[in-house]
GROMACS .gro file of C-alpha atoms in nm:
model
  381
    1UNK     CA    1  -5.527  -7.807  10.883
    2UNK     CA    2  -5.551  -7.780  10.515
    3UNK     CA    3  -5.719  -7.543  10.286
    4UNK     CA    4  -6.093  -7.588  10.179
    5UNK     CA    5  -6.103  -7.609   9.840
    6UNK     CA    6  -6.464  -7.557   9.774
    7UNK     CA    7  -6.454  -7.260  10.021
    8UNK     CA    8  -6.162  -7.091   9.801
    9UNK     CA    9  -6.415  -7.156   9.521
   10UNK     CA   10  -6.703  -7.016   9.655
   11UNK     CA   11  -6.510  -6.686   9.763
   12UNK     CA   12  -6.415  -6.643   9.411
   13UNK     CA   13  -6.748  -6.658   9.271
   14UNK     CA   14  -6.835  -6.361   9.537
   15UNK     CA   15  -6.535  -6.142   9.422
   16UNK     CA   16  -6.672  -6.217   9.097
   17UNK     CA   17  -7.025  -6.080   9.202
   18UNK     CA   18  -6.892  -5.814   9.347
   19UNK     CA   19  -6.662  -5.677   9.039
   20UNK     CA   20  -6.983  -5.643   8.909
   21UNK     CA   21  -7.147  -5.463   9.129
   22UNK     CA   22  -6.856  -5.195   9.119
   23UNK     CA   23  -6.793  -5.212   8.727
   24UNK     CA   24  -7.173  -5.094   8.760
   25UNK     CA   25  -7.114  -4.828   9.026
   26UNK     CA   26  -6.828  -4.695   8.776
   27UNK     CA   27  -6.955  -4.702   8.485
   28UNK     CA   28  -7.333  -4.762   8.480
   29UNK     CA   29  -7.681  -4.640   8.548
   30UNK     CA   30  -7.983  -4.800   8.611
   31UNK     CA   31  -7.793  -4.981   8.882
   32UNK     CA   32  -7.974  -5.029   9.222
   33UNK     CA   33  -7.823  -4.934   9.520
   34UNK     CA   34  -7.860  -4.792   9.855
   35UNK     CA   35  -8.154  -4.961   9.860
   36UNK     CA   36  -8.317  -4.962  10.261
   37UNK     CA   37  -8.100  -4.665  10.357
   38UNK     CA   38  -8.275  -4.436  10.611
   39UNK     CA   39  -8.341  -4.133  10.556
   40UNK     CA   40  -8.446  -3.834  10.722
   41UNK     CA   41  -8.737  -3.608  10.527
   42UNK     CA   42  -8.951  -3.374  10.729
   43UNK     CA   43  -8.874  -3.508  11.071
   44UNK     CA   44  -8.984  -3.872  10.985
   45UNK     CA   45  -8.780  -4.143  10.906
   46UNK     CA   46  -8.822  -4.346  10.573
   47UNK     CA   47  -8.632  -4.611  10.356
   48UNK     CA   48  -8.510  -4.557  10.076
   49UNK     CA   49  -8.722  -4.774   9.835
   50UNK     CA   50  -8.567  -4.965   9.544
   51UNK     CA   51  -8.846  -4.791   9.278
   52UNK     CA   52  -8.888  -4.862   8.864
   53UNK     CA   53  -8.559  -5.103   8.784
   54UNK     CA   54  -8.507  -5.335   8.457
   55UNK     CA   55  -8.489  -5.708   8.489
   56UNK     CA   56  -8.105  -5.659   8.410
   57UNK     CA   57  -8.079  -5.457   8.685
   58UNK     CA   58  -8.300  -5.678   8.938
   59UNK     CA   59  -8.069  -5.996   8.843
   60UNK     CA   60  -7.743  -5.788   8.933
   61UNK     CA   61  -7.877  -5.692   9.244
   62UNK     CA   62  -7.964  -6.090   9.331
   63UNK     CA   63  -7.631  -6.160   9.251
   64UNK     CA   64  -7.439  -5.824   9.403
   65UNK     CA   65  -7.641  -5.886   9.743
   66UNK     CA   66  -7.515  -6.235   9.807
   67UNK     CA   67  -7.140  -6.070   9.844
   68UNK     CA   68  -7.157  -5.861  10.144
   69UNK     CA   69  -7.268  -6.159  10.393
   70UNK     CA   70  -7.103  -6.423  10.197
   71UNK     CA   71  -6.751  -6.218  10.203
   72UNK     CA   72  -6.812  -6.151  10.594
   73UNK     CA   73  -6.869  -6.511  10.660
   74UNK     CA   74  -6.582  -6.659  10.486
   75UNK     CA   75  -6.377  -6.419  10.695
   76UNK     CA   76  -6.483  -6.533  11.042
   77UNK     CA   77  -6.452  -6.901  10.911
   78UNK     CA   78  -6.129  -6.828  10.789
   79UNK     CA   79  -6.033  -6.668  11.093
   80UNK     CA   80  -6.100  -6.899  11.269
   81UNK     CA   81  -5.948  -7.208  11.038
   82UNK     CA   82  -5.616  -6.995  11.092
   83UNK     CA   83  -5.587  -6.946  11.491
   84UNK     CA   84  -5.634  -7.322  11.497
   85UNK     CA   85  -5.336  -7.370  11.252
   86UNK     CA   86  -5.175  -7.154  11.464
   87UNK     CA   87  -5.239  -7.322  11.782
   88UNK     CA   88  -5.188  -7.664  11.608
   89UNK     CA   89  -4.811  -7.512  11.593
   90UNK     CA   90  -4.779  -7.374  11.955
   91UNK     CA   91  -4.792  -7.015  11.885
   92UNK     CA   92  -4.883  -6.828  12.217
   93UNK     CA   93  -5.209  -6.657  12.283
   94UNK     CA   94  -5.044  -6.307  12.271
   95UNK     CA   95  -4.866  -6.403  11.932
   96UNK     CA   96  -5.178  -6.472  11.798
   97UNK     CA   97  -5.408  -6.172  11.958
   98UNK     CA   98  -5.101  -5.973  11.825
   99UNK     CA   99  -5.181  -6.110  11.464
  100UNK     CA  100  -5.518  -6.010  11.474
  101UNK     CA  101  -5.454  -5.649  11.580
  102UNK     CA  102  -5.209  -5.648  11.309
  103UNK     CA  103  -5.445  -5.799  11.049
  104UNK     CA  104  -5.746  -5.549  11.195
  105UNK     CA  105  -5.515  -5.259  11.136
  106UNK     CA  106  -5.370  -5.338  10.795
  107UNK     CA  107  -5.737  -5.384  10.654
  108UNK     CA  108  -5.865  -5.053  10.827
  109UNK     CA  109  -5.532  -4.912  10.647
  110UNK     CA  110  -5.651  -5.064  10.309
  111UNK     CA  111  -5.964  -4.933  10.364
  112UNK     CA  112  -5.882  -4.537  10.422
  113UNK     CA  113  -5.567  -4.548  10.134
  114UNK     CA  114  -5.649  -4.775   9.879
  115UNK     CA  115  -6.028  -4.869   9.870
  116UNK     CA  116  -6.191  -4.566   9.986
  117UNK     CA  117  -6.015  -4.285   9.737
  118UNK     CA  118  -6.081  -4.541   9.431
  119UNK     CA  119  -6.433  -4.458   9.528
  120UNK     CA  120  -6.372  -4.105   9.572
  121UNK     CA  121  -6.165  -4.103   9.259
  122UNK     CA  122  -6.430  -3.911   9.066
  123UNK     CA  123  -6.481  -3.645   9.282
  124UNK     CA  124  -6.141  -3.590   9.357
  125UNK     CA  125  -6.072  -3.574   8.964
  126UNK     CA  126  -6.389  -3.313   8.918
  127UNK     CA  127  -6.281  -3.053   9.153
  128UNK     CA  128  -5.878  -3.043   9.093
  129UNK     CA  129  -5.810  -2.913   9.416
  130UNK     CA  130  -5.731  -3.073   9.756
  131UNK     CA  131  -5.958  -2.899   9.925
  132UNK     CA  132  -6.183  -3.173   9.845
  133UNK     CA  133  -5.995  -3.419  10.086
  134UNK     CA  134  -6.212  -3.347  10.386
  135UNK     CA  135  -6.198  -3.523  10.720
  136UNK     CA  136  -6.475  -3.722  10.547
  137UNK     CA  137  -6.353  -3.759  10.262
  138UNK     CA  138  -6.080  -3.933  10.420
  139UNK     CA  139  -6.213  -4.128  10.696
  140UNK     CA  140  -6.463  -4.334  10.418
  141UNK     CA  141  -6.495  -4.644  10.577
  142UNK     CA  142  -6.639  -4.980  10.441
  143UNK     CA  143  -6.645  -5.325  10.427
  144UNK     CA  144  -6.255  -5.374  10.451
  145UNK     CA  145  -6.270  -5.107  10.785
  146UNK     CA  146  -6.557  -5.323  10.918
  147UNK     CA  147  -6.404  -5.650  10.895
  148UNK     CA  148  -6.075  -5.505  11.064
  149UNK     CA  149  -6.271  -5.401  11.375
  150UNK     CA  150  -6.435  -5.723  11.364
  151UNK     CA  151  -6.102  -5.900  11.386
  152UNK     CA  152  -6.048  -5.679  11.745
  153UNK     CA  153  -6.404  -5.794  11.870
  154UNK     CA  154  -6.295  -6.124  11.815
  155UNK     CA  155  -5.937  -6.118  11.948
  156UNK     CA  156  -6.172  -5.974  12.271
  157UNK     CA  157  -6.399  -6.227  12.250
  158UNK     CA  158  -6.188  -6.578  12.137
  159UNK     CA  159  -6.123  -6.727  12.451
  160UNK     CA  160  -6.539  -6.772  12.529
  161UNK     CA  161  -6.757  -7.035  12.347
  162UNK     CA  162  -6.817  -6.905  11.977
  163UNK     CA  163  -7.161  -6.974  12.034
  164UNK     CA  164  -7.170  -6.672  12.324
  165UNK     CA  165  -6.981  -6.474  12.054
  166UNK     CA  166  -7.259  -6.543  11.852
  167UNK     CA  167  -7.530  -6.480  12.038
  168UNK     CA  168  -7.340  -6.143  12.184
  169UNK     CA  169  -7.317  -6.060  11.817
  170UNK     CA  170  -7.677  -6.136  11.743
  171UNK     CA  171  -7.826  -5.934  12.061
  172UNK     CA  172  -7.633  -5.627  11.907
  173UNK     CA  173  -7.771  -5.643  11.597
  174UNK     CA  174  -8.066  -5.667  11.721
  175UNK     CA  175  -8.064  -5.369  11.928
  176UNK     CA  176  -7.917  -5.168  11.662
  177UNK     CA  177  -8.257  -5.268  11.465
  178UNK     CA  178  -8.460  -5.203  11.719
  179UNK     CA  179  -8.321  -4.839  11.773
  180UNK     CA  180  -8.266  -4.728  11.416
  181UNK     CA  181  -8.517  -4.531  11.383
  182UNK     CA  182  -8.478  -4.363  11.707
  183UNK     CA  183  -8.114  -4.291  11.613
  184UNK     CA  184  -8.192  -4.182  11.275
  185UNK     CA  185  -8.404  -3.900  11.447
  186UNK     CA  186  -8.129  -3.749  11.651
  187UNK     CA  187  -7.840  -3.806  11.476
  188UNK     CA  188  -7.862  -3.454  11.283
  189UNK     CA  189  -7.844  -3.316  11.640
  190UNK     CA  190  -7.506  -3.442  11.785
  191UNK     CA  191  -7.189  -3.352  11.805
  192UNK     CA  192  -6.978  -3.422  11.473
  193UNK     CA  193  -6.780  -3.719  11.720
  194UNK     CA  194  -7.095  -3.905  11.834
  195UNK     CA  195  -7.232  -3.893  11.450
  196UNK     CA  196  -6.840  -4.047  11.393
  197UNK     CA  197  -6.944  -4.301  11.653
  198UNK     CA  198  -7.276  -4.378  11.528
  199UNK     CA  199  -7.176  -4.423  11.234
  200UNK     CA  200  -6.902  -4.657  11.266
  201UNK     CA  201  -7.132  -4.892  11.481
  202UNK     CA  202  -7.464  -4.900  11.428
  203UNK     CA  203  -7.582  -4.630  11.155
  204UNK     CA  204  -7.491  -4.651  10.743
  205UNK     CA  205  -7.503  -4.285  10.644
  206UNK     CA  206  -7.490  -4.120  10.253
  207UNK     CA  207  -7.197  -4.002  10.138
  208UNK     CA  208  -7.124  -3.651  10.281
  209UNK     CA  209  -6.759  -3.459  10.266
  210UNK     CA  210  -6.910  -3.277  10.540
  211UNK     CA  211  -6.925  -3.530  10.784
  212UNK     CA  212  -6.635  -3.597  11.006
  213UNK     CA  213  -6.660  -4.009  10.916
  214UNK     CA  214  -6.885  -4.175  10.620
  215UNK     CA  215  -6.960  -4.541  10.624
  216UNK     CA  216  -7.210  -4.803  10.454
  217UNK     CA  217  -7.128  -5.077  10.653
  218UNK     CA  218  -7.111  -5.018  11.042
  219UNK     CA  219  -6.983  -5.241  11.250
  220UNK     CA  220  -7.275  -5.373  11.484
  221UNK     CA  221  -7.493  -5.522  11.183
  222UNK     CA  222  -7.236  -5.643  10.981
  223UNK     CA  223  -7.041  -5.836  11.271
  224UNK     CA  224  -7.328  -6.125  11.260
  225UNK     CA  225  -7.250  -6.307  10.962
  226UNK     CA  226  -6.881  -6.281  11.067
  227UNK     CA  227  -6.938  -6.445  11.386
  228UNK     CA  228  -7.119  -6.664  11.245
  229UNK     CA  229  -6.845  -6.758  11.028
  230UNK     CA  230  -6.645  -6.792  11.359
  231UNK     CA  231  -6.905  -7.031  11.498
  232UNK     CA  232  -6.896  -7.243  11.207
  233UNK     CA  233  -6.510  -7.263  11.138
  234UNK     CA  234  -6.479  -7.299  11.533
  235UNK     CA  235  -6.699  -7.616  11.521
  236UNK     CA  236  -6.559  -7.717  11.178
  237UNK     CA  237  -6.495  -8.113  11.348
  238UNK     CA  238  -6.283  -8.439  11.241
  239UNK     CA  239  -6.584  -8.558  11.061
  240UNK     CA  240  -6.429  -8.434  10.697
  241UNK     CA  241  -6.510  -8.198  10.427
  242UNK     CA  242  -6.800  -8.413  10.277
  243UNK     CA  243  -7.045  -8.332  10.649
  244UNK     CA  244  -6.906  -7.986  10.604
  245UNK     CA  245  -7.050  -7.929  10.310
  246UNK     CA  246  -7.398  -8.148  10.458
  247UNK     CA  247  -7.426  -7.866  10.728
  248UNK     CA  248  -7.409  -7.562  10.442
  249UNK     CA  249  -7.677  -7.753  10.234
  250UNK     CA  250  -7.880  -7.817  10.541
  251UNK     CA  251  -7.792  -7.409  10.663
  252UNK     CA  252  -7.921  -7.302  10.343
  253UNK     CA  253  -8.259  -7.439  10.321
  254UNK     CA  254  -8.316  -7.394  10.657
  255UNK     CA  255  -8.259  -6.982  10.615
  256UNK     CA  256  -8.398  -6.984  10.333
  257UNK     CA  257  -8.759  -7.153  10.423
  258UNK     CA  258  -8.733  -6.942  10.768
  259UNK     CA  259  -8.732  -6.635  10.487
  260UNK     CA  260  -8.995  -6.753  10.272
  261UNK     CA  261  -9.227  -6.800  10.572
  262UNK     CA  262  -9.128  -6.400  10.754
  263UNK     CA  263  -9.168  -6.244  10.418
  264UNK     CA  264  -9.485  -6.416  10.326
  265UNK     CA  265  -9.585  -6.262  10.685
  266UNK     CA  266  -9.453  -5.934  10.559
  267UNK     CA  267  -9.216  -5.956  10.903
  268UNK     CA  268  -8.799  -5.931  10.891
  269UNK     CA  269  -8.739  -5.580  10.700
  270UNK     CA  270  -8.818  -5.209  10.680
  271UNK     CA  271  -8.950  -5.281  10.311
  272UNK     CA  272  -9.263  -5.417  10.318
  273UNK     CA  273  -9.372  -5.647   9.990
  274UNK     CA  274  -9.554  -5.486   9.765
  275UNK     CA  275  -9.736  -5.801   9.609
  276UNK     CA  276  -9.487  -5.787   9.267
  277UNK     CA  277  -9.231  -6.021   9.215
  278UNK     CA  278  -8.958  -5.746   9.262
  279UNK     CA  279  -9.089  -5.610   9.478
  280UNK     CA  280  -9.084  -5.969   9.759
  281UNK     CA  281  -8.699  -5.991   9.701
  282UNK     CA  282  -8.662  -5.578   9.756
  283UNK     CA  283  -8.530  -5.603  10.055
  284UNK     CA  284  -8.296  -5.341  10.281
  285UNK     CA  285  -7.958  -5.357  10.253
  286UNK     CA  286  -7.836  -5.068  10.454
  287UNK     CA  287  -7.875  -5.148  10.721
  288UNK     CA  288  -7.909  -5.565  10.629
  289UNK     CA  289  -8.256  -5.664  10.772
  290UNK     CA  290  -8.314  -6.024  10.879
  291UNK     CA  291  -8.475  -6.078  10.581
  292UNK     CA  292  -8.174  -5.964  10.355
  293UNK     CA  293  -7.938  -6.207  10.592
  294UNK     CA  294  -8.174  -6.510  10.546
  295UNK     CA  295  -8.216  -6.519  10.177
  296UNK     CA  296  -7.868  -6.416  10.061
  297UNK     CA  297  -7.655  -6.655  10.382
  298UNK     CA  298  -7.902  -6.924  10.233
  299UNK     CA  299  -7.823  -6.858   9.883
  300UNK     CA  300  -7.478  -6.866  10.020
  301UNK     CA  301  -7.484  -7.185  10.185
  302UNK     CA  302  -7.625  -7.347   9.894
  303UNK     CA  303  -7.314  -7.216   9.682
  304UNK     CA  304  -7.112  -7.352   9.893
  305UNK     CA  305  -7.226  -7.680   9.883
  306UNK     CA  306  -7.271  -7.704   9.532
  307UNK     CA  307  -6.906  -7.585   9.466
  308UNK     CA  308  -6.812  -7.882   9.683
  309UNK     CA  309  -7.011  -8.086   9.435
  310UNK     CA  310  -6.822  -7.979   9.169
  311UNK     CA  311  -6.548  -8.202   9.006
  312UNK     CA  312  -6.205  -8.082   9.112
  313UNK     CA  313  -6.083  -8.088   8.748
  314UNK     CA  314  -6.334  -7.844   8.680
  315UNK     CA  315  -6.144  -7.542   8.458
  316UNK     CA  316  -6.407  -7.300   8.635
  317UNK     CA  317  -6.313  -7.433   8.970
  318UNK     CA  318  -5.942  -7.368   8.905
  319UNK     CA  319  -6.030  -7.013   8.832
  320UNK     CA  320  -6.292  -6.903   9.054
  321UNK     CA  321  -6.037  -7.069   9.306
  322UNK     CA  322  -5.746  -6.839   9.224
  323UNK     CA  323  -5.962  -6.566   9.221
  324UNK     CA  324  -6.071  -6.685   9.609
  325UNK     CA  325  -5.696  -6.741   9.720
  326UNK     CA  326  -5.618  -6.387   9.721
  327UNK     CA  327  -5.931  -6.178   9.785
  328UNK     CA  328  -5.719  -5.879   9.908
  329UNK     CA  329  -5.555  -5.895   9.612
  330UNK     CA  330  -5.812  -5.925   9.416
  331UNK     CA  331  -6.038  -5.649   9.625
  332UNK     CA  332  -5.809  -5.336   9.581
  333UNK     CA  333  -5.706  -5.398   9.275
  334UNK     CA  334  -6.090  -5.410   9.100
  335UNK     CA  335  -6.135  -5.108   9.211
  336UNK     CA  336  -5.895  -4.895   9.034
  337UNK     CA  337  -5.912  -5.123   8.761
  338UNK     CA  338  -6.313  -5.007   8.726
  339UNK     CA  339  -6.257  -4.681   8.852
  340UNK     CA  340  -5.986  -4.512   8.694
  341UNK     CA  341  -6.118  -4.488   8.330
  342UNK     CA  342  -6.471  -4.321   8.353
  343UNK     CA  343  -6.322  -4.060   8.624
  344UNK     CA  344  -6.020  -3.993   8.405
  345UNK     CA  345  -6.259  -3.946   8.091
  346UNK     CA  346  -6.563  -3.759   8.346
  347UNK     CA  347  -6.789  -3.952   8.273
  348UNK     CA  348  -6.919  -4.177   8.561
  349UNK     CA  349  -7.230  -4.362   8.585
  350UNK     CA  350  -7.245  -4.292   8.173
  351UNK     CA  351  -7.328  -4.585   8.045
  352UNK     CA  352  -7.630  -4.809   7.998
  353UNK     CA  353  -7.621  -5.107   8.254
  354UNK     CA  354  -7.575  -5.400   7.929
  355UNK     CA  355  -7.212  -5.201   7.841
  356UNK     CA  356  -7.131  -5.194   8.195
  357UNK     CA  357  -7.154  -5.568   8.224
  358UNK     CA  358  -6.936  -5.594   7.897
  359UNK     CA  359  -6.662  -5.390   8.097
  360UNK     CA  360  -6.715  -5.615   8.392
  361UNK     CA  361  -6.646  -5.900   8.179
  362UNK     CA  362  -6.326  -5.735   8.025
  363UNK     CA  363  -6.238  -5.633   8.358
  364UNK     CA  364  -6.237  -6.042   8.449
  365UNK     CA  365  -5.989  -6.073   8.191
  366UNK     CA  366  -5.764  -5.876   8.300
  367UNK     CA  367  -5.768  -5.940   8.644
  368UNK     CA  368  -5.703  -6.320   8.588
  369UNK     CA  369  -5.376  -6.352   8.501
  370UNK     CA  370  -5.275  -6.063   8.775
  371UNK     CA  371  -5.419  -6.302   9.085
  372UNK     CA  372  -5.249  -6.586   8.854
  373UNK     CA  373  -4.916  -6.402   8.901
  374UNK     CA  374  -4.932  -6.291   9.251
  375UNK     CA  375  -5.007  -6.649   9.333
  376UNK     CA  376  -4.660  -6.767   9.183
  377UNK     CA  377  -4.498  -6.490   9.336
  378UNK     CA  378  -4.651  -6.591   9.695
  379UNK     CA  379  -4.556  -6.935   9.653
  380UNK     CA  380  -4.944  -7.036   9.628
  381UNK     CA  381  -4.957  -7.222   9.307
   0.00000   0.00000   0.00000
């Protein structure tokens, strides 16, 4: 089965979103962020609001949010592009359940020794000592540690329809919406191995060294969009690329009305409207409401669709595509490319947000030729 083109080129243009997101977590402030986290103050539960942000700093966060459910997505439908190559050539079911332990575990690895400390870079600068390497420190998990575990749910669940994957997915999540709050409440009361487990599957949790295991993106709410990338790539059919890209357009204004109409209802998310343009697209992130999944998997569908439109000689295509051929690559590398200068100099978060998209920019630059040359050394180009 060959590669997607316009799928390659889509991923790209959310590695590129995302480099800006962290350039801004580097070096910026004014950037928005955490935004929907619970939180705990005086034995209620809240969410933390998005508050007072420039127009700069709204536009980034349109663009940043599309990355987390669009990056999910493309790795279920990868996935599941790839066990059907692999079955095309005979390869046995435990040869292939094999590969996706060993693909789970190598991006959990990435996660906790190459992703994680470039976020922890600062801190671990500031104090000069190791005693800053806590259990928490260490076990930082994110998106890279959620897609991993995601790879052993579906190793689990292949072999039934990827519609029942689906819909087991979708009952999970929402359960884990439904109990939030409740959780929330007595998580400051368990042992230090149920917070671990809550936190890895249901509940995203600030940064603490304290805590025996930190992590944005649990598992249970951020599995959805990745079997729903399954479902799609699973059901990916004979009828070409051209009613491929049909079913994203039509996928994209579907969620995308279906969000217009919940929001106008003030239904969907923990962050109510608050009758200001900003303030109808403020929606929570951690933990991603059905809201946040509607608007930015319909914004995603559309790109996808749209980069099928575009003309394969396209000199943007043919970068954004590199850029989407390698997102591992690509992934670890950003992040010690953003991250290593303002912790060496002490001075993260420094910056005004306008000179933090300059350095994202830069960053691009640099980064090109790098995925350029690891594709010629992989035999990809």
């Amino acid at each position: 089965m060959a590669r997607l083109p316009f799928l390659d080129r889509t991923r790209g243009l959310i590695m590129v979103f995302m480099a800006l997101d962290h350039a801004l977590f580097f070096w910026s402030s004014g950037r928005i962020n955490n935004e929907g986290l619970p939180l705990l103050l005086n034995g209620a539960v809240t969410f933390n609001p998005l508050g007072d942000f420039s127009s700069l700093a709204f536009i980034v966060m349109l663009l940043s949010s599309i990355c987390a459910p669009g990056f999910l997505f493309l790795a279920g439908y990868a996935l599941a592009l790839s066990i059907k190559r692999r079955e095309f050539k005979g390869l046995s079911n435990s040869n292939i359940n094999h590969h996706l332990w060993r693909r789970g575990m190598l991006l959990i690895a990435l996660q906790l020794f190459i992703a994680s400390p470039a976020f922890n870079l600062q801190m671990l600068l500031q104090t000069k000592s190791l005693s800053s390497v806590t259990w928490g420190t260490f076990f930082s998990m994110s998106v890279l540690s959620t897609i991993g575990i995601g790879f052993f749910f579906i190793s689990l669940g292949r072999h039934i329809s990827p519609w029942n994957l689906l819909g087991i997915s979708g009952f999970l999540y929402l359960l884990s919406q439904l109990f939030l709050p409740t959780i929330t409440l007595s998580y400051p009361s368990h042992l230090s191995i149920v917070q671990a487990g809550q936190a890895i599957l249901i509940l995203p949790v600030s940064f603490s060294p304290e805590s025996l295991v930190n992590n944005n993106f649990p598992v249970i709410p951020w599995l959805l969009p990745m079997t729903l990338g399954w479902l799609y790539g699973n059901t990916y059919a004979a009828q070409g690329i051209a009613y491929e890209a049909g079913r994203f357009a039509v996928s994209g204004f579907s969620c995308l009305t279906l969000f217009l109409l919940l929001r106008f209802a003030g239904l969907g998310d923990y962050l109510l409207p608050d009758g200001t343009f900003q303030g109808f697209f403020g929606l929570s992130k951690y933990p991603p409401s059905p809201d946040y999944y509607l608007l930015y998997l319909g914004l995603f569908f559309i790109l996808l669709f749209l980069f099928y439109k575009l003309p394969e000689t396209s000199r943007l295509a043919g970068v954004l595509e590199d850029f989407g051929k390698v997102p591992l690559f690509f992934y670890n590398i950003h992040l010690w490319l953003y991250a290593a200068l303002p912790a060496l100099l002490s001075n993260f978060n420094g910056y005004s947000l306008s000179f933090g998209v300059a350095v994202w920019a830069f960053g691009l630059i640099i980064l090109y030729p790098l995925c350029h040359g690891y594709l010629v050394w992989k035999g990809l180009r």
